[in-house]
Every structure is written in C-alpha cells, then in structure tokens.
Coordinates of C-alpha atoms and ligand atoms in Angstrom, one line a residue:
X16 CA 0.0 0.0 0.0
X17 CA 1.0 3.5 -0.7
X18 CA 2.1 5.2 2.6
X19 CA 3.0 8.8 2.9
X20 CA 6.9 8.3 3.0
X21 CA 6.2 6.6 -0.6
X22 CA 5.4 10.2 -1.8
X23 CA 8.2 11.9 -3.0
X24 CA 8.2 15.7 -2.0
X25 CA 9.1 19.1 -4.0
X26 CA 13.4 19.0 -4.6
X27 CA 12.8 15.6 -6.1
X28 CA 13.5 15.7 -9.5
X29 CA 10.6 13.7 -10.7
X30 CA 8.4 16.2 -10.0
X31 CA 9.5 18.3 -12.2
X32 CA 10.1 15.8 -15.2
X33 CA 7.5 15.3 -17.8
X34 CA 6.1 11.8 -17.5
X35 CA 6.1 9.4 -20.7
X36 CA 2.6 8.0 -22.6
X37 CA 2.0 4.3 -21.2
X38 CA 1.7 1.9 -23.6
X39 CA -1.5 -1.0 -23.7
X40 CA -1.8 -3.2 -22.4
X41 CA -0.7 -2.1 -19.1
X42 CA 2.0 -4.2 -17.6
X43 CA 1.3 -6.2 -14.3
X44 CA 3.6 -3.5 -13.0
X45 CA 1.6 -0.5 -14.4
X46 CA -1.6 -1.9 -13.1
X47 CA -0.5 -2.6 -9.8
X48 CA 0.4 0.7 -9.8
X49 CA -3.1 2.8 -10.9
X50 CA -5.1 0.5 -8.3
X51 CA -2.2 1.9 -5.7
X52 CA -2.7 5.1 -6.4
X53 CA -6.5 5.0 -6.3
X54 CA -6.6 2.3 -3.0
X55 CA -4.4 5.5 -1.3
X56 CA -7.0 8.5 -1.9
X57 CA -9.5 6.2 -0.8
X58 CA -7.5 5.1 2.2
X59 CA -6.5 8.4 2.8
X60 CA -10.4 9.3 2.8
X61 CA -11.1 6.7 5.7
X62 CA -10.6 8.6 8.8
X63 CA -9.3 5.7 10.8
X64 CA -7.4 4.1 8.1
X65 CA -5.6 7.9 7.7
X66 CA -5.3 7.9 11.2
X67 CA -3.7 4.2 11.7
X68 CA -1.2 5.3 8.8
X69 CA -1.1 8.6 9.1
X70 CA -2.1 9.6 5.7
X71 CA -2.5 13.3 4.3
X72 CA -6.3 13.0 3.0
X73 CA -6.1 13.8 -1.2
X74 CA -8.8 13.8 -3.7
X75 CA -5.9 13.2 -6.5
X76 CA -2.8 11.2 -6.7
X77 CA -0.3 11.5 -10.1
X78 CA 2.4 9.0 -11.0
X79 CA 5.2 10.9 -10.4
X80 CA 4.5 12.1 -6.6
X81 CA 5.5 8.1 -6.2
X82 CA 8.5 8.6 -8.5
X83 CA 7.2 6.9 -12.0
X84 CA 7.3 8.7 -14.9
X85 CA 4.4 7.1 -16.0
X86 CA 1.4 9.6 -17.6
X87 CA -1.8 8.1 -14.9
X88 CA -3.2 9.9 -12.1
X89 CA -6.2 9.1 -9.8
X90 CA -9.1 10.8 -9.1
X91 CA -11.2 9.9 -5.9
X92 CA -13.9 12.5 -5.2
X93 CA -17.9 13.7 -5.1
X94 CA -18.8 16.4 -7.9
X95 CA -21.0 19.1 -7.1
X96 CA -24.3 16.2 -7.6
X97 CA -23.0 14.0 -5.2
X98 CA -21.7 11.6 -7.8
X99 CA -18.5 9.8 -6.6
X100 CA -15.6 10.3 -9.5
X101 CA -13.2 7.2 -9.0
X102 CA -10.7 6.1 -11.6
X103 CA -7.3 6.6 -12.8
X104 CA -7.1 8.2 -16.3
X105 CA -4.1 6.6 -18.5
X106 CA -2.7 9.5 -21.3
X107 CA -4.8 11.8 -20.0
X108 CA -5.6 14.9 -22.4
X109 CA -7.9 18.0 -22.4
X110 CA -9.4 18.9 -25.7
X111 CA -11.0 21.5 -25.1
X112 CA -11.9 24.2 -22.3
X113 CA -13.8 26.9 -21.3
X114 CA -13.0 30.6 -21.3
X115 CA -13.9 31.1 -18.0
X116 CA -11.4 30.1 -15.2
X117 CA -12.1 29.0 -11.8
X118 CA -10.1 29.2 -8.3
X119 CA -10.1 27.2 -5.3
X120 CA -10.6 30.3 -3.1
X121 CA -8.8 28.7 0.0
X122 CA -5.9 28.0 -2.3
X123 CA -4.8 24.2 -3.2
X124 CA -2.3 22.2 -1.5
X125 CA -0.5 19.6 -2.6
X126 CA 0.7 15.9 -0.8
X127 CA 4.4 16.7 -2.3
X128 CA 4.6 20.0 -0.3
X129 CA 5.0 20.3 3.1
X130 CA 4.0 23.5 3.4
X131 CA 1.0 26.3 2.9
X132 CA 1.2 28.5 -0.3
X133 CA -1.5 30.5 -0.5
X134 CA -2.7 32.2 -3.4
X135 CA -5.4 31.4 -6.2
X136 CA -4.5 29.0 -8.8
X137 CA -6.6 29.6 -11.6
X138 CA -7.4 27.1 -13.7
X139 CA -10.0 26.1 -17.0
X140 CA -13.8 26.6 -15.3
X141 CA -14.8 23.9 -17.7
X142 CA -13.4 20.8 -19.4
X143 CA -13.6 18.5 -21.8
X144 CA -11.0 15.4 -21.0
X145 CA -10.1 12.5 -23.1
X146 CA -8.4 9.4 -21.4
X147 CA -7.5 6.0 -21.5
X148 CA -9.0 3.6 -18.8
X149 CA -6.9 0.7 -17.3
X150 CA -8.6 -1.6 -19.6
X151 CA -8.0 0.6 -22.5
X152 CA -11.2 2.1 -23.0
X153 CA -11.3 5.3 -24.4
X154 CA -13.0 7.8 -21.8
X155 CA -14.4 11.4 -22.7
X156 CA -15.7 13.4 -20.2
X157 CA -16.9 16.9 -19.9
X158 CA -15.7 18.0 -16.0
X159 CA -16.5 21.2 -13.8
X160 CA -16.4 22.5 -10.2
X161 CA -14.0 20.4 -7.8
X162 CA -13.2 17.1 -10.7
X163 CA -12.6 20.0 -13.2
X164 CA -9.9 21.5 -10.9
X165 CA -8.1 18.3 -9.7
X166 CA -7.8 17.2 -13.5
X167 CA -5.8 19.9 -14.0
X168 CA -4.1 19.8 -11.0
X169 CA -3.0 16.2 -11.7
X170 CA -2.4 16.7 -15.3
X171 CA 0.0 19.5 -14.5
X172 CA 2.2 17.2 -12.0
X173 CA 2.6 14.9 -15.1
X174 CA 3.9 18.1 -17.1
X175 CA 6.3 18.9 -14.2
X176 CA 3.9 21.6 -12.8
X177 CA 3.2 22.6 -9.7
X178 CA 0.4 24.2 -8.4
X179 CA 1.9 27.3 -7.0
X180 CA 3.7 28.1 -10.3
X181 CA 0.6 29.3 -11.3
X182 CA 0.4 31.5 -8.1
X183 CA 0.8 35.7 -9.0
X184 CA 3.8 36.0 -7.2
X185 CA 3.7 39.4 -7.0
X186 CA -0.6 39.5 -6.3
X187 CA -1.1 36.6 -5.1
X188 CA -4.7 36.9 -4.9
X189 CA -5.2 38.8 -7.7
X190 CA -8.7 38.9 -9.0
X191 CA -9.0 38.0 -12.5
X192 CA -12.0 38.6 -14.7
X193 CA -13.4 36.1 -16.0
X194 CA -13.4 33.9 -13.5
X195 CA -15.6 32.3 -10.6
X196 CA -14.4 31.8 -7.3
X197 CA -15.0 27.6 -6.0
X198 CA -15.8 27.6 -2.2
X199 CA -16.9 28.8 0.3
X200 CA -14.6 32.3 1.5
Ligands
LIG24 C1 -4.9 17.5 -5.0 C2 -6.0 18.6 -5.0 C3 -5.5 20.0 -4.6 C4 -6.5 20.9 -5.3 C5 -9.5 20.1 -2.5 C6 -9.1 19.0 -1.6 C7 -7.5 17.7 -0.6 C8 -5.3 16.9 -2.6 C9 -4.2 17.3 -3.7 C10 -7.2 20.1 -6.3 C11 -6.7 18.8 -6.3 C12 -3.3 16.1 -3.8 C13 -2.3 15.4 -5.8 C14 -8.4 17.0 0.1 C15 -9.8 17.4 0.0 C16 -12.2 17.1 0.4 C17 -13.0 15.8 0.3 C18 -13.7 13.9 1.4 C19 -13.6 13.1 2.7 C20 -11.3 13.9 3.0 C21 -11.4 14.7 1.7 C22 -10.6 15.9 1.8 F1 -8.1 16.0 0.9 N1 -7.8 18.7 -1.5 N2 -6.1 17.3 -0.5 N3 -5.2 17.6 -1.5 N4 -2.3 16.4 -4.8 N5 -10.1 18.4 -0.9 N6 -10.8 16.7 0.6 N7 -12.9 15.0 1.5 O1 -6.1 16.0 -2.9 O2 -1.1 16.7 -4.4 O3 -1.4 15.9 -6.9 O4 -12.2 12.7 2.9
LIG25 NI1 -0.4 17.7 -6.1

C-alpha cells in the first residue's frame, strides 16, 4: 500500500520531469500501480485508516509524486451532484476548455509540499477530457467545479507543474475577470 513516505516531496527531480505515454496493455507493474494510487485516496479518505497510517487525506494522486514517470493519475472525489468520480485516467488529455477560469478560493495544496502557499490557482472553469481507462477504453468526459480542478491539477504534476507556479507571485490573490471563485470564503 502506498504510505505517505512513498510520496516523494518538492526538490525531487521527478516532479519536475514530464512523464512518458503508457503503452496497452498495461504491464502487471503499471496496473498494480493505478489500483495503488486509487486504493491511497481512498484510504487516505477513511478517517481511521488515515489515522492508523497517518495519511494526508487527497482527492488526487499522479504517478510521479510516487517517483514513475508514468502519464496516470487518480481521481477519488464527489462532484458538485453527489456523484462519486473514482478512476485513474491513462494518457490523459484535455481537448477543449472553457474561457472562464475557476479558483479554489482557499488556495490548493498539494501531498508533495510540506508547506502552505497560499494564493489562487486559476485554472480552466470547464473541461472537456479525453483518457485511456486501465482496460484501455477510451474515456471522454466533460468535468467542472471540484473534478474540473483536480484534472488539472493532476495533469499539471505529469507536465512537471506545480500548483503554486501558477500563483501571482507578486498578487497573489489577484482577482481576475473572468473567473468564478469555488468555495466557500
Ligand atoms: C490535489 C487537490 C488539490 C487541489 C481540494 C481538496 C485535498 C489533494 C491534492 C485540487 C486537487 C493532492 C495530488 C483533500 C480534499 C475534500 C473531500 C472527502 C472526505 C477527505 C477529503 C478531503 F483531501 N484537497 N487534499 N489535497 N495532490 N479536498 N478533501 N474530503 O487532494 O497533491 O497531486 O475525505
Ligand atoms: Ni499535487
């Protein structure tokens, strides 16, 4: 199971490296790997299994915060319906996206960072995401609100992004037009 010292933090190289396409079918290895991924956010959204382990709760999880250059991330979370969103997305691409961007407006954090940046990260209001399954089924999905956010969020960490490179450094909370604030402050 993936524990917390499993997750590599920000200095590690990897996390700035862009991972590689996987190829199908999915080696025993790579498999292993995506139910790992998705068996942690889960785990970590069990408050005694987070408390027996000591798990930082997450919604997403990408390949290379567990040092594999591999382009899969999981996603383990309730949209704005109630609807859990559970899978790992193989290749993962957005084809298209809104004008509008969107904010977290208590900031994001991240499992690799030990610390608190704050700042809005703006990011696509709305997208439309294309993505292989485990099984190799092609997914599309249109995303918004909280799944819309974490896709990009995970997608970036497989581009070697991280979130607080999109942070105004000189206003951080600069308000952008265009835009609509997610949550609550
Ligand atoms: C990825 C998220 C940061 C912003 C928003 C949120 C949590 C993460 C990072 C967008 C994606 C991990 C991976 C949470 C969390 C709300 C839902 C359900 C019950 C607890 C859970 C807590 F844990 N971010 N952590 N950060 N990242 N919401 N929730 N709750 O997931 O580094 O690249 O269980
Ligand atoms: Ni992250």
């Amino acid at each position: 199971m993936i524990l917390m010292e499993h997750i590599i933090r920000e200095g590690h190289p990897t996390l700035r490296t862009r991972a590689e396409e996987v190829t199908f079918p999915l080696s025993a290895e790579d498999r292993q790997l995506a139910d790992d991924m998705l068996q942690y956010l889960i785990n970590s959204q069990d408050p005694e299994i987070a408390e027996k382990y000591n798990l930082r709760g997450g919604i997403g999880l990408a390949a290379n915060q567990v040092n594999s250059l591999k382009r899969m991330f999981a996603l383990h979370l309730e949209d704005e319906n109630g609807e859990l969103l559970s899978f790992v997305a193989v290749n993962p691409k957005i084809v298209s996206h809104s004008v509008e961007q969107t904010y977290i407006t208590s900031g994001e954090g991240c499992l690799s960072v030990d610390r608190a940046v704050p700042g809005y990260v703006y990011r696509y209001a709305r997208i439309t995401v294309k993505f292989m399954t485990v099984d190799g089924e092609e997914k599309k999905m249109r995303l918004s609100g909280l799944p819309a956010i974490a896709f990009q969020h995970e997608l970036d960490h497989l581009n070697g992004v991280m979130f607080y490179d999109r942070i105004d450094e000189k206003d951080p909370f600069i308000q952008l037009e265009n835009s609509i604030p997610f949550g609550r402050d």
